[in-house]
mmCIF file of C-alpha atoms in Angstrom:
data_model
loop_
_atom_site.group_PDB
_atom_site.id
_atom_site.type_symbol
_atom_site.label_atom_id
_atom_site.label_comp_id
_atom_site.label_asym_id
_atom_site.label_seq_id
_atom_site.Cartn_x
_atom_site.Cartn_y
_atom_site.Cartn_z
ATOM 1 C CA UNK A 11 -84.459 -37.104 -139.889
ATOM 2 C CA UNK A 12 -84.717 -37.966 -136.192
ATOM 3 C CA UNK A 13 -81.374 -36.300 -135.501
ATOM 4 C CA UNK A 14 -82.460 -33.206 -137.455
ATOM 5 C CA UNK A 15 -85.657 -32.965 -135.402
ATOM 6 C CA UNK A 16 -83.677 -33.428 -132.178
ATOM 7 C CA UNK A 17 -81.366 -30.621 -133.275
ATOM 8 C CA UNK A 18 -84.306 -28.293 -133.936
ATOM 9 C CA UNK A 19 -85.872 -29.130 -130.579
ATOM 10 C CA UNK A 20 -82.592 -28.343 -128.830
ATOM 11 C CA UNK A 21 -82.523 -24.938 -130.549
ATOM 12 C CA UNK A 22 -86.060 -24.158 -129.352
ATOM 13 C CA UNK A 23 -85.318 -25.262 -125.806
ATOM 14 C CA UNK A 24 -82.167 -23.121 -125.764
ATOM 15 C CA UNK A 25 -84.207 -20.039 -126.700
ATOM 16 C CA UNK A 26 -86.469 -20.662 -123.654
ATOM 17 C CA UNK A 27 -89.543 -19.466 -125.551
ATOM 18 C CA UNK A 28 -91.553 -22.457 -124.434
ATOM 19 C CA UNK A 29 -90.906 -21.500 -120.818
ATOM 20 C CA UNK A 30 -92.094 -17.951 -121.478
ATOM 21 C CA UNK A 31 -95.205 -19.231 -123.281
ATOM 22 C CA UNK A 32 -95.984 -21.586 -120.375
ATOM 23 C CA UNK A 33 -95.708 -18.693 -117.896
ATOM 24 C CA UNK A 34 -97.989 -16.504 -120.046
ATOM 25 C CA UNK A 35 -100.583 -19.286 -120.286
ATOM 26 C CA UNK A 36 -100.417 -19.864 -116.527
ATOM 27 C CA UNK A 37 -100.905 -16.172 -115.721
ATOM 28 C CA UNK A 38 -103.822 -15.860 -118.128
ATOM 29 C CA UNK A 39 -105.517 -18.961 -116.726
ATOM 30 C CA UNK A 40 -105.186 -17.525 -113.199
ATOM 31 C CA UNK A 41 -106.777 -14.248 -114.338
ATOM 32 C CA UNK A 42 -109.638 -16.049 -116.111
ATOM 33 C CA UNK A 43 -110.226 -18.304 -113.113
ATOM 34 C CA UNK A 44 -110.414 -15.323 -110.763
ATOM 35 C CA UNK A 45 -112.734 -13.420 -113.137
ATOM 36 C CA UNK A 46 -115.110 -16.372 -113.482
ATOM 37 C CA UNK A 47 -115.094 -16.992 -109.733
ATOM 38 C CA UNK A 48 -116.015 -13.352 -109.081
ATOM 39 C CA UNK A 49 -118.764 -13.535 -111.699
ATOM 40 C CA UNK A 50 -120.309 -16.589 -110.033
ATOM 41 C CA UNK A 51 -120.078 -14.955 -106.615
ATOM 42 C CA UNK A 52 -121.744 -11.780 -107.909
ATOM 43 C CA UNK A 53 -124.621 -13.777 -109.421
ATOM 44 C CA UNK A 54 -125.120 -15.721 -106.200
ATOM 45 C CA UNK A 55 -125.175 -12.540 -104.113
ATOM 46 C CA UNK A 56 -127.575 -10.878 -106.548
ATOM 47 C CA UNK A 57 -130.037 -13.785 -106.687
ATOM 48 C CA UNK A 58 -129.464 -15.099 -103.173
ATOM 49 C CA UNK A 59 -129.133 -18.683 -104.390
ATOM 50 C CA UNK A 60 -126.681 -21.039 -106.072
ATOM 51 C CA UNK A 61 -129.389 -22.945 -107.976
ATOM 52 C CA UNK A 62 -128.401 -23.043 -111.640
ATOM 53 C CA UNK A 63 -132.027 -22.998 -112.825
ATOM 54 C CA UNK A 64 -132.670 -19.703 -111.077
ATOM 55 C CA UNK A 65 -129.470 -18.264 -112.540
ATOM 56 C CA UNK A 66 -130.369 -19.449 -116.035
ATOM 57 C CA UNK A 67 -133.869 -18.000 -115.732
ATOM 58 C CA UNK A 68 -132.325 -14.668 -114.756
ATOM 59 C CA UNK A 69 -130.035 -14.860 -117.798
ATOM 60 C CA UNK A 70 -133.104 -15.431 -119.987
ATOM 61 C CA UNK A 71 -134.810 -12.386 -118.476
ATOM 62 C CA UNK A 72 -131.659 -10.290 -119.007
ATOM 63 C CA UNK A 73 -131.442 -11.413 -122.640
ATOM 64 C CA UNK A 74 -135.107 -10.577 -123.203
ATOM 65 C CA UNK A 75 -134.546 -7.110 -121.735
ATOM 66 C CA UNK A 76 -131.587 -6.531 -124.044
ATOM 67 C CA UNK A 77 -133.681 -7.568 -127.049
ATOM 68 C CA UNK A 78 -136.154 -4.802 -126.256
ATOM 69 C CA UNK A 79 -133.437 -2.221 -126.993
ATOM 70 C CA UNK A 80 -134.294 -0.599 -130.339
ATOM 71 C CA UNK A 81 -130.670 0.455 -130.915
ATOM 72 C CA UNK A 82 -129.420 -3.095 -131.461
ATOM 73 C CA UNK A 83 -128.046 -3.947 -134.894
ATOM 74 C CA UNK A 84 -129.928 -6.698 -136.791
ATOM 75 C CA UNK A 85 -126.942 -9.082 -136.605
ATOM 76 C CA UNK A 86 -126.453 -8.643 -132.862
ATOM 77 C CA UNK A 87 -130.195 -8.924 -132.287
ATOM 78 C CA UNK A 88 -130.213 -12.245 -134.155
ATOM 79 C CA UNK A 89 -127.334 -13.529 -132.016
ATOM 80 C CA UNK A 90 -129.232 -12.622 -128.857
ATOM 81 C CA UNK A 91 -132.362 -14.356 -130.137
ATOM 82 C CA UNK A 92 -130.379 -17.523 -130.850
ATOM 83 C CA UNK A 93 -128.753 -17.320 -127.412
ATOM 84 C CA UNK A 94 -132.197 -16.908 -125.836
ATOM 85 C CA UNK A 95 -133.520 -19.977 -127.644
ATOM 86 C CA UNK A 96 -130.518 -22.046 -126.534
ATOM 87 C CA UNK A 97 -130.886 -20.940 -122.916
ATOM 88 C CA UNK A 98 -134.565 -21.848 -122.943
ATOM 89 C CA UNK A 99 -133.782 -25.210 -124.561
ATOM 90 C CA UNK A 100 -131.260 -26.061 -121.828
ATOM 91 C CA UNK A 101 -133.809 -25.067 -119.202
ATOM 92 C CA UNK A 102 -136.547 -27.171 -120.818
ATOM 93 C CA UNK A 103 -134.232 -30.207 -120.982
ATOM 94 C CA UNK A 104 -133.117 -29.652 -117.369
ATOM 95 C CA UNK A 105 -129.423 -29.541 -118.350
ATOM 96 C CA UNK A 106 -127.008 -27.079 -116.767
ATOM 97 C CA UNK A 107 -125.060 -25.379 -119.619
ATOM 98 C CA UNK A 108 -122.327 -24.322 -117.181
ATOM 99 C CA UNK A 109 -121.797 -27.297 -114.891
ATOM 100 C CA UNK A 110 -119.351 -26.069 -112.204
ATOM 101 C CA UNK A 111 -115.918 -27.678 -112.329
ATOM 102 C CA UNK A 112 -112.533 -27.550 -114.019
ATOM 103 C CA UNK A 113 -113.709 -29.393 -117.185
ATOM 104 C CA UNK A 114 -116.273 -26.663 -117.872
ATOM 105 C CA UNK A 115 -113.616 -23.995 -117.331
ATOM 106 C CA UNK A 116 -111.347 -25.823 -119.802
ATOM 107 C CA UNK A 117 -114.113 -25.803 -122.394
ATOM 108 C CA UNK A 118 -114.842 -22.106 -121.978
ATOM 109 C CA UNK A 119 -111.150 -21.199 -121.969
ATOM 110 C CA UNK A 120 -110.487 -23.153 -125.171
ATOM 111 C CA UNK A 121 -113.486 -21.614 -126.912
ATOM 112 C CA UNK A 122 -112.302 -18.112 -126.047
ATOM 113 C CA UNK A 123 -108.662 -18.799 -126.979
ATOM 114 C CA UNK A 124 -109.038 -20.580 -130.304
ATOM 115 C CA UNK A 125 -108.964 -17.574 -132.634
ATOM 116 C CA UNK A 126 -106.397 -15.274 -131.013
ATOM 117 C CA UNK A 127 -104.559 -16.315 -127.849
ATOM 118 C CA UNK A 128 -103.435 -19.822 -128.831
ATOM 119 C CA UNK A 129 -102.616 -18.753 -132.433
ATOM 120 C CA UNK A 130 -100.471 -15.935 -131.009
ATOM 121 C CA UNK A 131 -98.526 -18.384 -128.849
ATOM 122 C CA UNK A 132 -98.003 -20.634 -131.878
ATOM 123 C CA UNK A 133 -96.994 -17.683 -134.040
ATOM 124 C CA UNK A 134 -94.194 -16.748 -131.626
ATOM 125 C CA UNK A 135 -92.593 -20.137 -132.296
ATOM 126 C CA UNK A 136 -93.394 -20.605 -135.999
ATOM 127 C CA UNK A 137 -92.388 -17.139 -137.209
ATOM 128 C CA UNK A 138 -88.844 -17.664 -135.984
ATOM 129 C CA UNK A 139 -88.002 -21.167 -137.186
ATOM 130 C CA UNK A 140 -86.486 -20.260 -140.571
ATOM 131 C CA UNK A 141 -86.047 -16.497 -140.477
ATOM 132 C CA UNK A 142 -83.848 -16.721 -137.377
ATOM 133 C CA UNK A 143 -81.372 -18.836 -139.369
ATOM 134 C CA UNK A 144 -80.966 -15.904 -141.760
ATOM 135 C CA UNK A 145 -80.681 -13.384 -138.919
ATOM 136 C CA UNK A 146 -77.992 -15.395 -137.163
ATOM 137 C CA UNK A 147 -76.206 -16.244 -140.396
ATOM 138 C CA UNK A 148 -76.421 -19.967 -139.670
ATOM 139 C CA UNK A 149 -78.520 -20.790 -142.737
ATOM 140 C CA UNK A 150 -75.433 -21.308 -144.933
ATOM 141 C CA UNK A 151 -73.872 -23.672 -142.419
ATOM 142 C CA UNK A 152 -77.154 -25.551 -142.160
ATOM 143 C CA UNK A 153 -77.430 -26.023 -145.922
ATOM 144 C CA UNK A 154 -73.823 -27.146 -146.363
ATOM 145 C CA UNK A 155 -74.643 -30.421 -144.643
ATOM 146 C CA UNK A 156 -75.034 -33.473 -146.905
ATOM 147 C CA UNK A 157 -78.813 -33.327 -146.402
ATOM 148 C CA UNK A 158 -81.350 -32.246 -148.986
ATOM 149 C CA UNK A 159 -83.044 -28.928 -148.422
ATOM 150 C CA UNK A 160 -86.532 -30.380 -148.210
ATOM 151 C CA UNK A 161 -85.410 -32.681 -145.402
ATOM 152 C CA UNK A 162 -83.986 -29.724 -143.488
ATOM 153 C CA UNK A 163 -87.277 -27.853 -143.824
ATOM 154 C CA UNK A 164 -89.323 -30.955 -143.042
ATOM 155 C CA UNK A 165 -87.430 -31.424 -139.782
ATOM 156 C CA UNK A 166 -88.312 -27.873 -138.829
ATOM 157 C CA UNK A 167 -91.973 -28.415 -139.702
ATOM 158 C CA UNK A 168 -92.164 -31.684 -137.733
ATOM 159 C CA UNK A 169 -90.626 -29.842 -134.781
ATOM 160 C CA UNK A 170 -93.255 -27.126 -135.171
ATOM 161 C CA UNK A 171 -96.094 -29.671 -135.123
ATOM 162 C CA UNK A 172 -94.656 -31.295 -131.990
ATOM 163 C CA UNK A 173 -94.350 -27.927 -130.248
ATOM 164 C CA UNK A 174 -97.893 -26.932 -131.259
ATOM 165 C CA UNK A 175 -99.203 -30.179 -129.767
ATOM 166 C CA UNK A 176 -97.226 -29.439 -126.606
ATOM 167 C CA UNK A 177 -98.650 -25.895 -126.355
ATOM 168 C CA UNK A 178 -102.233 -27.179 -126.684
ATOM 169 C CA UNK A 179 -101.481 -29.830 -124.045
ATOM 170 C CA UNK A 180 -100.023 -27.179 -121.717
ATOM 171 C CA UNK A 181 -103.168 -25.062 -122.131
ATOM 172 C CA UNK A 182 -105.336 -28.038 -121.198
ATOM 173 C CA UNK A 183 -103.171 -29.126 -118.274
ATOM 174 C CA UNK A 184 -102.762 -25.687 -116.678
ATOM 175 C CA UNK A 185 -106.403 -24.702 -117.168
ATOM 176 C CA UNK A 186 -107.524 -27.942 -115.489
ATOM 177 C CA UNK A 187 -105.048 -27.872 -112.586
ATOM 178 C CA UNK A 188 -105.375 -24.165 -111.755
ATOM 179 C CA UNK A 189 -109.152 -23.810 -112.195
ATOM 180 C CA UNK A 190 -109.743 -27.062 -110.304
ATOM 181 C CA UNK A 191 -108.298 -25.468 -107.171
ATOM 182 C CA UNK A 192 -111.266 -23.070 -107.209
ATOM 183 C CA UNK A 193 -114.090 -24.938 -108.968
ATOM 184 C CA UNK A 194 -113.169 -28.543 -108.189
ATOM 185 C CA UNK A 195 -112.030 -31.306 -110.514
ATOM 186 C CA UNK A 196 -115.378 -33.031 -111.066
ATOM 187 C CA UNK A 197 -117.729 -32.690 -114.021
ATOM 188 C CA UNK A 198 -116.249 -34.931 -116.734
ATOM 189 C CA UNK A 199 -119.508 -36.827 -117.042
ATOM 190 C CA UNK A 200 -121.760 -33.763 -117.070
ATOM 191 C CA UNK A 201 -124.219 -33.678 -120.002
ATOM 192 C CA UNK A 202 -123.857 -31.001 -122.669
ATOM 193 C CA UNK A 203 -125.881 -30.322 -125.809
ATOM 194 C CA UNK A 204 -124.449 -30.008 -129.298
ATOM 195 C CA UNK A 205 -125.859 -30.125 -132.826
ATOM 196 C CA UNK A 206 -127.662 -26.779 -132.812
ATOM 197 C CA UNK A 207 -128.115 -25.535 -136.377
ATOM 198 C CA UNK A 208 -128.531 -21.827 -137.092
ATOM 199 C CA UNK A 209 -130.725 -21.111 -140.117
ATOM 200 C CA UNK A 210 -132.212 -17.971 -141.634
ATOM 201 C CA UNK A 211 -135.383 -18.543 -139.649
ATOM 202 C CA UNK A 212 -133.604 -19.063 -136.341
ATOM 203 C CA UNK A 213 -132.346 -21.980 -134.270
ATOM 204 C CA UNK A 214 -132.990 -25.513 -135.508
ATOM 205 C CA UNK A 215 -132.841 -28.110 -132.705
ATOM 206 C CA UNK A 216 -133.752 -31.178 -134.782
ATOM 207 C CA UNK A 217 -130.191 -32.556 -134.731
ATOM 208 C CA UNK A 218 -129.389 -31.704 -131.106
ATOM 209 C CA UNK A 219 -127.908 -34.544 -129.076
ATOM 210 C CA UNK A 220 -126.512 -34.990 -125.587
ATOM 211 C CA UNK A 221 -122.816 -35.721 -125.053
ATOM 212 C CA UNK A 222 -120.710 -36.201 -121.963
ATOM 213 C CA UNK A 223 -118.484 -33.239 -121.295
ATOM 214 C CA UNK A 224 -115.320 -35.305 -121.783
ATOM 215 C CA UNK A 225 -116.511 -36.233 -125.286
ATOM 216 C CA UNK A 226 -117.254 -32.602 -126.080
ATOM 217 C CA UNK A 227 -113.823 -31.587 -124.769
ATOM 218 C CA UNK A 228 -112.060 -34.113 -126.995
ATOM 219 C CA UNK A 229 -113.709 -32.551 -130.042
ATOM 220 C CA UNK A 230 -112.890 -29.055 -128.788
ATOM 221 C CA UNK A 231 -109.234 -29.986 -128.335
ATOM 222 C CA UNK A 232 -109.158 -31.503 -131.811
ATOM 223 C CA UNK A 233 -110.549 -28.326 -133.380
ATOM 224 C CA UNK A 234 -108.176 -26.117 -131.386
ATOM 225 C CA UNK A 235 -105.204 -28.260 -132.427
ATOM 226 C CA UNK A 236 -106.256 -28.094 -136.087
ATOM 227 C CA UNK A 237 -106.566 -24.296 -135.992
ATOM 228 C CA UNK A 238 -103.168 -24.026 -134.281
ATOM 229 C CA UNK A 239 -101.582 -26.229 -136.979
ATOM 230 C CA UNK A 240 -103.061 -24.066 -139.760
ATOM 231 C CA UNK A 241 -101.941 -20.798 -138.168
ATOM 232 C CA UNK A 242 -98.547 -22.319 -137.383
ATOM 233 C CA UNK A 243 -98.118 -23.427 -141.013
ATOM 234 C CA UNK A 244 -99.031 -19.961 -142.313
ATOM 235 C CA UNK A 245 -96.542 -18.387 -139.891
ATOM 236 C CA UNK A 246 -93.998 -20.993 -140.988
ATOM 237 C CA UNK A 247 -94.518 -19.919 -144.615
ATOM 238 C CA UNK A 248 -93.929 -16.277 -143.683
ATOM 239 C CA UNK A 249 -90.756 -17.324 -141.887
ATOM 240 C CA UNK A 250 -89.544 -18.835 -145.175
ATOM 241 C CA UNK A 251 -90.643 -15.910 -147.343
ATOM 242 C CA UNK A 252 -89.575 -13.072 -145.045
ATOM 243 C CA UNK A 253 -86.081 -13.066 -143.602
ATOM 244 C CA UNK A 254 -87.061 -10.770 -140.725
ATOM 245 C CA UNK A 255 -88.725 -12.474 -137.755
ATOM 246 C CA UNK A 256 -90.277 -9.200 -136.573
ATOM 247 C CA UNK A 257 -91.810 -8.534 -139.997
ATOM 248 C CA UNK A 258 -93.248 -12.055 -140.184
ATOM 249 C CA UNK A 259 -94.759 -11.728 -136.726
ATOM 250 C CA UNK A 260 -96.187 -8.330 -137.636
ATOM 251 C CA UNK A 261 -97.943 -9.668 -140.733
ATOM 252 C CA UNK A 262 -99.478 -12.627 -138.888
ATOM 253 C CA UNK A 263 -100.433 -10.503 -135.882
ATOM 254 C CA UNK A 264 -102.237 -8.053 -138.180
ATOM 255 C CA UNK A 265 -104.061 -10.936 -139.871
ATOM 256 C CA UNK A 266 -105.199 -12.481 -136.568
ATOM 257 C CA UNK A 267 -106.382 -9.184 -135.085
ATOM 258 C CA UNK A 268 -108.184 -8.216 -138.289
ATOM 259 C CA UNK A 269 -109.886 -11.615 -138.233
ATOM 260 C CA UNK A 270 -111.204 -11.006 -134.721
ATOM 261 C CA UNK A 271 -112.612 -7.663 -135.911
ATOM 262 C CA UNK A 272 -113.929 -8.888 -139.257
ATOM 263 C CA UNK A 273 -115.856 -11.739 -137.644
ATOM 264 C CA UNK A 274 -118.205 -9.139 -136.159
ATOM 265 C CA UNK A 275 -118.451 -6.944 -139.252
ATOM 266 C CA UNK A 276 -118.529 -9.082 -142.416
ATOM 267 C CA UNK A 277 -122.072 -10.457 -142.403
ATOM 268 C CA UNK A 278 -122.829 -8.707 -145.713
ATOM 269 C CA UNK A 279 -119.424 -9.396 -147.340
ATOM 270 C CA UNK A 280 -120.002 -12.883 -148.682
ATOM 271 C CA UNK A 281 -116.547 -13.456 -150.218
ATOM 272 C CA UNK A 282 -114.875 -12.778 -146.847
ATOM 273 C CA UNK A 283 -115.838 -16.312 -145.782
ATOM 274 C CA UNK A 284 -112.841 -17.595 -147.759
ATOM 275 C CA UNK A 285 -110.356 -15.685 -145.558
ATOM 276 C CA UNK A 286 -108.655 -18.044 -143.124
ATOM 277 C CA UNK A 287 -108.969 -15.709 -140.133
ATOM 278 C CA UNK A 288 -112.775 -15.578 -140.432
ATOM 279 C CA UNK A 289 -112.929 -19.373 -140.127
ATOM 280 C CA UNK A 290 -110.841 -19.844 -136.991
ATOM 281 C CA UNK A 291 -113.651 -20.054 -134.427
ATOM 282 C CA UNK A 292 -114.516 -23.672 -135.180
ATOM 283 C CA UNK A 293 -115.767 -24.297 -131.642
ATOM 284 C CA UNK A 294 -118.642 -21.853 -132.261
ATOM 285 C CA UNK A 295 -120.227 -24.467 -134.520
ATOM 286 C CA UNK A 296 -120.111 -26.943 -131.633
ATOM 287 C CA UNK A 297 -121.953 -24.468 -129.415
ATOM 288 C CA UNK A 298 -124.482 -23.614 -132.120
ATOM 289 C CA UNK A 299 -123.624 -19.941 -132.451
ATOM 290 C CA UNK A 300 -124.469 -18.017 -135.601
ATOM 291 C CA UNK A 301 -121.589 -18.019 -138.140
ATOM 292 C CA UNK A 302 -119.994 -14.693 -139.162
ATOM 293 C CA UNK A 303 -121.540 -15.040 -142.635
ATOM 294 C CA UNK A 304 -124.812 -16.768 -143.423
ATOM 295 C CA UNK A 305 -124.287 -20.192 -144.965
ATOM 296 C CA UNK A 306 -120.945 -20.977 -143.321
ATOM 297 C CA UNK A 307 -120.790 -24.443 -141.763
ATOM 298 C CA UNK A 308 -118.236 -26.503 -139.855
ATOM 299 C CA UNK A 309 -117.475 -28.527 -142.998
ATOM 300 C CA UNK A 310 -116.936 -25.365 -145.047
ATOM 301 C CA UNK A 311 -114.602 -23.805 -142.472
ATOM 302 C CA UNK A 312 -112.602 -27.024 -142.089
ATOM 303 C CA UNK A 313 -112.208 -27.321 -145.871
ATOM 304 C CA UNK A 314 -111.262 -23.652 -146.221
ATOM 305 C CA UNK A 315 -108.588 -23.930 -143.531
ATOM 306 C CA UNK A 316 -107.342 -27.182 -145.047
ATOM 307 C CA UNK A 317 -106.816 -25.423 -148.399
ATOM 308 C CA UNK A 318 -104.924 -22.572 -146.705
ATOM 309 C CA UNK A 319 -102.762 -25.149 -144.892
ATOM 310 C CA UNK A 320 -101.953 -27.054 -148.090
ATOM 311 C CA UNK A 321 -101.085 -23.890 -150.035
ATOM 312 C CA UNK A 322 -98.898 -22.544 -147.225
ATOM 313 C CA UNK A 323 -97.048 -25.847 -146.920
ATOM 314 C CA UNK A 324 -96.492 -26.086 -150.694
ATOM 315 C CA UNK A 325 -95.221 -22.503 -150.940
ATOM 316 C CA UNK A 326 -92.878 -23.042 -147.972
ATOM 317 C CA UNK A 327 -91.175 -26.099 -149.465
ATOM 318 C CA UNK A 328 -91.147 -24.748 -153.035
ATOM 319 C CA UNK A 329 -89.536 -21.435 -152.078
ATOM 320 C CA UNK A 330 -87.062 -22.928 -149.589
ATOM 321 C CA UNK A 331 -85.761 -25.514 -152.046
ATOM 322 C CA UNK A 332 -85.507 -23.065 -154.962
ATOM 323 C CA UNK A 333 -84.373 -19.711 -153.610
ATOM 324 C CA UNK A 334 -80.756 -18.620 -153.419
ATOM 325 C CA UNK A 335 -79.147 -18.140 -150.019
ATOM 326 C CA UNK A 336 -76.830 -15.214 -149.554
#
C-alpha cells in the first residue's frame, strides 16, 4: 500500500498541479491582504483615529442606518439585526472582534474560503485521480498488477487525503506569512467570542464564551479540513463514475456555485438543508451567524456532510470494483 501511495504522489507531483494551486493561493492571499489593508486605511482616514472602539461604534451606526432602509428583505434585515447585536456585545465586553495581526487575517481568510475557494482547489486534484487513468489509457495497465482493485482505489484516496491536508496547510502558511508582512505576526493570544446562538427571536448569548484566537483557529482549520475532505470525496466519486475529467469538474463546479447562491435564497425551502453545498459554511456557526435555513445547527451540518461523505466513498469503491474496464 505504501508503494502504491508513493506512486500516486509521484504522478501528482509530475503533473505540477500542486505548484499551480500554491501560486493561485499566494496571489489570492496577496490580493486579500492589500484589500484589507486599504479598508483599514480608509476607516482610519474617515474617522481620524485607529482606536478599535471608535471604529466599532461607527460600524454599529452604519448597521443601524442600513436597518432603516424599508427595501431590505426580511432575511437580510434579520442578518443585520444579529450582526448589530454581536457588534454591541463585543463593545460591551470590551473585546476587539478584529484584533490586528496575521492570525486574524488567517481566520477571516479561512471563513471566506471554506465554501468555494478551497473546495475548488481540492476539486482540481480529486476530479482527475481516476478519470485521467481512462483518458491516458493507463487504467488497464494499472489493473493488471497483482493488486486488488479496492487497494488500488484506496491508495488513490489516501493520496487525496494527504494532498487535501497539504492544501489546507499551504493556505494557513501563506496567509500567515504574507499577511504578517503588513499586519504583523502577533495576536495569537487575542480573545475572541464564540457560542452565539441564533434563534427565531434573535441572538442568544447565554452560551457565549471567550477563547484565545489560536484555539479558535484550530477549530476553524478542523472545520475547513473536514469540508475539504467531503468535497474531495464527492469529486473523487465523480472521477470514478465519469471518465471525462472536464465533465466531472463541470458537475462539481456547478454544485459549488449553486450552493453559494442557494445559501442566500433557500430560507423558505426547508428540504434544501439536506443538500451538501448548503452545509459547507461550518465556520459561520462558530461566528454565530444565522444559518441559511431556520433550525440548522453545527451538529446537523456535520452529520449531513458525514452522510454525503460515506455515501460517496461507498459508491466510489462499489463502482470501481464492479465495473468493466474497456
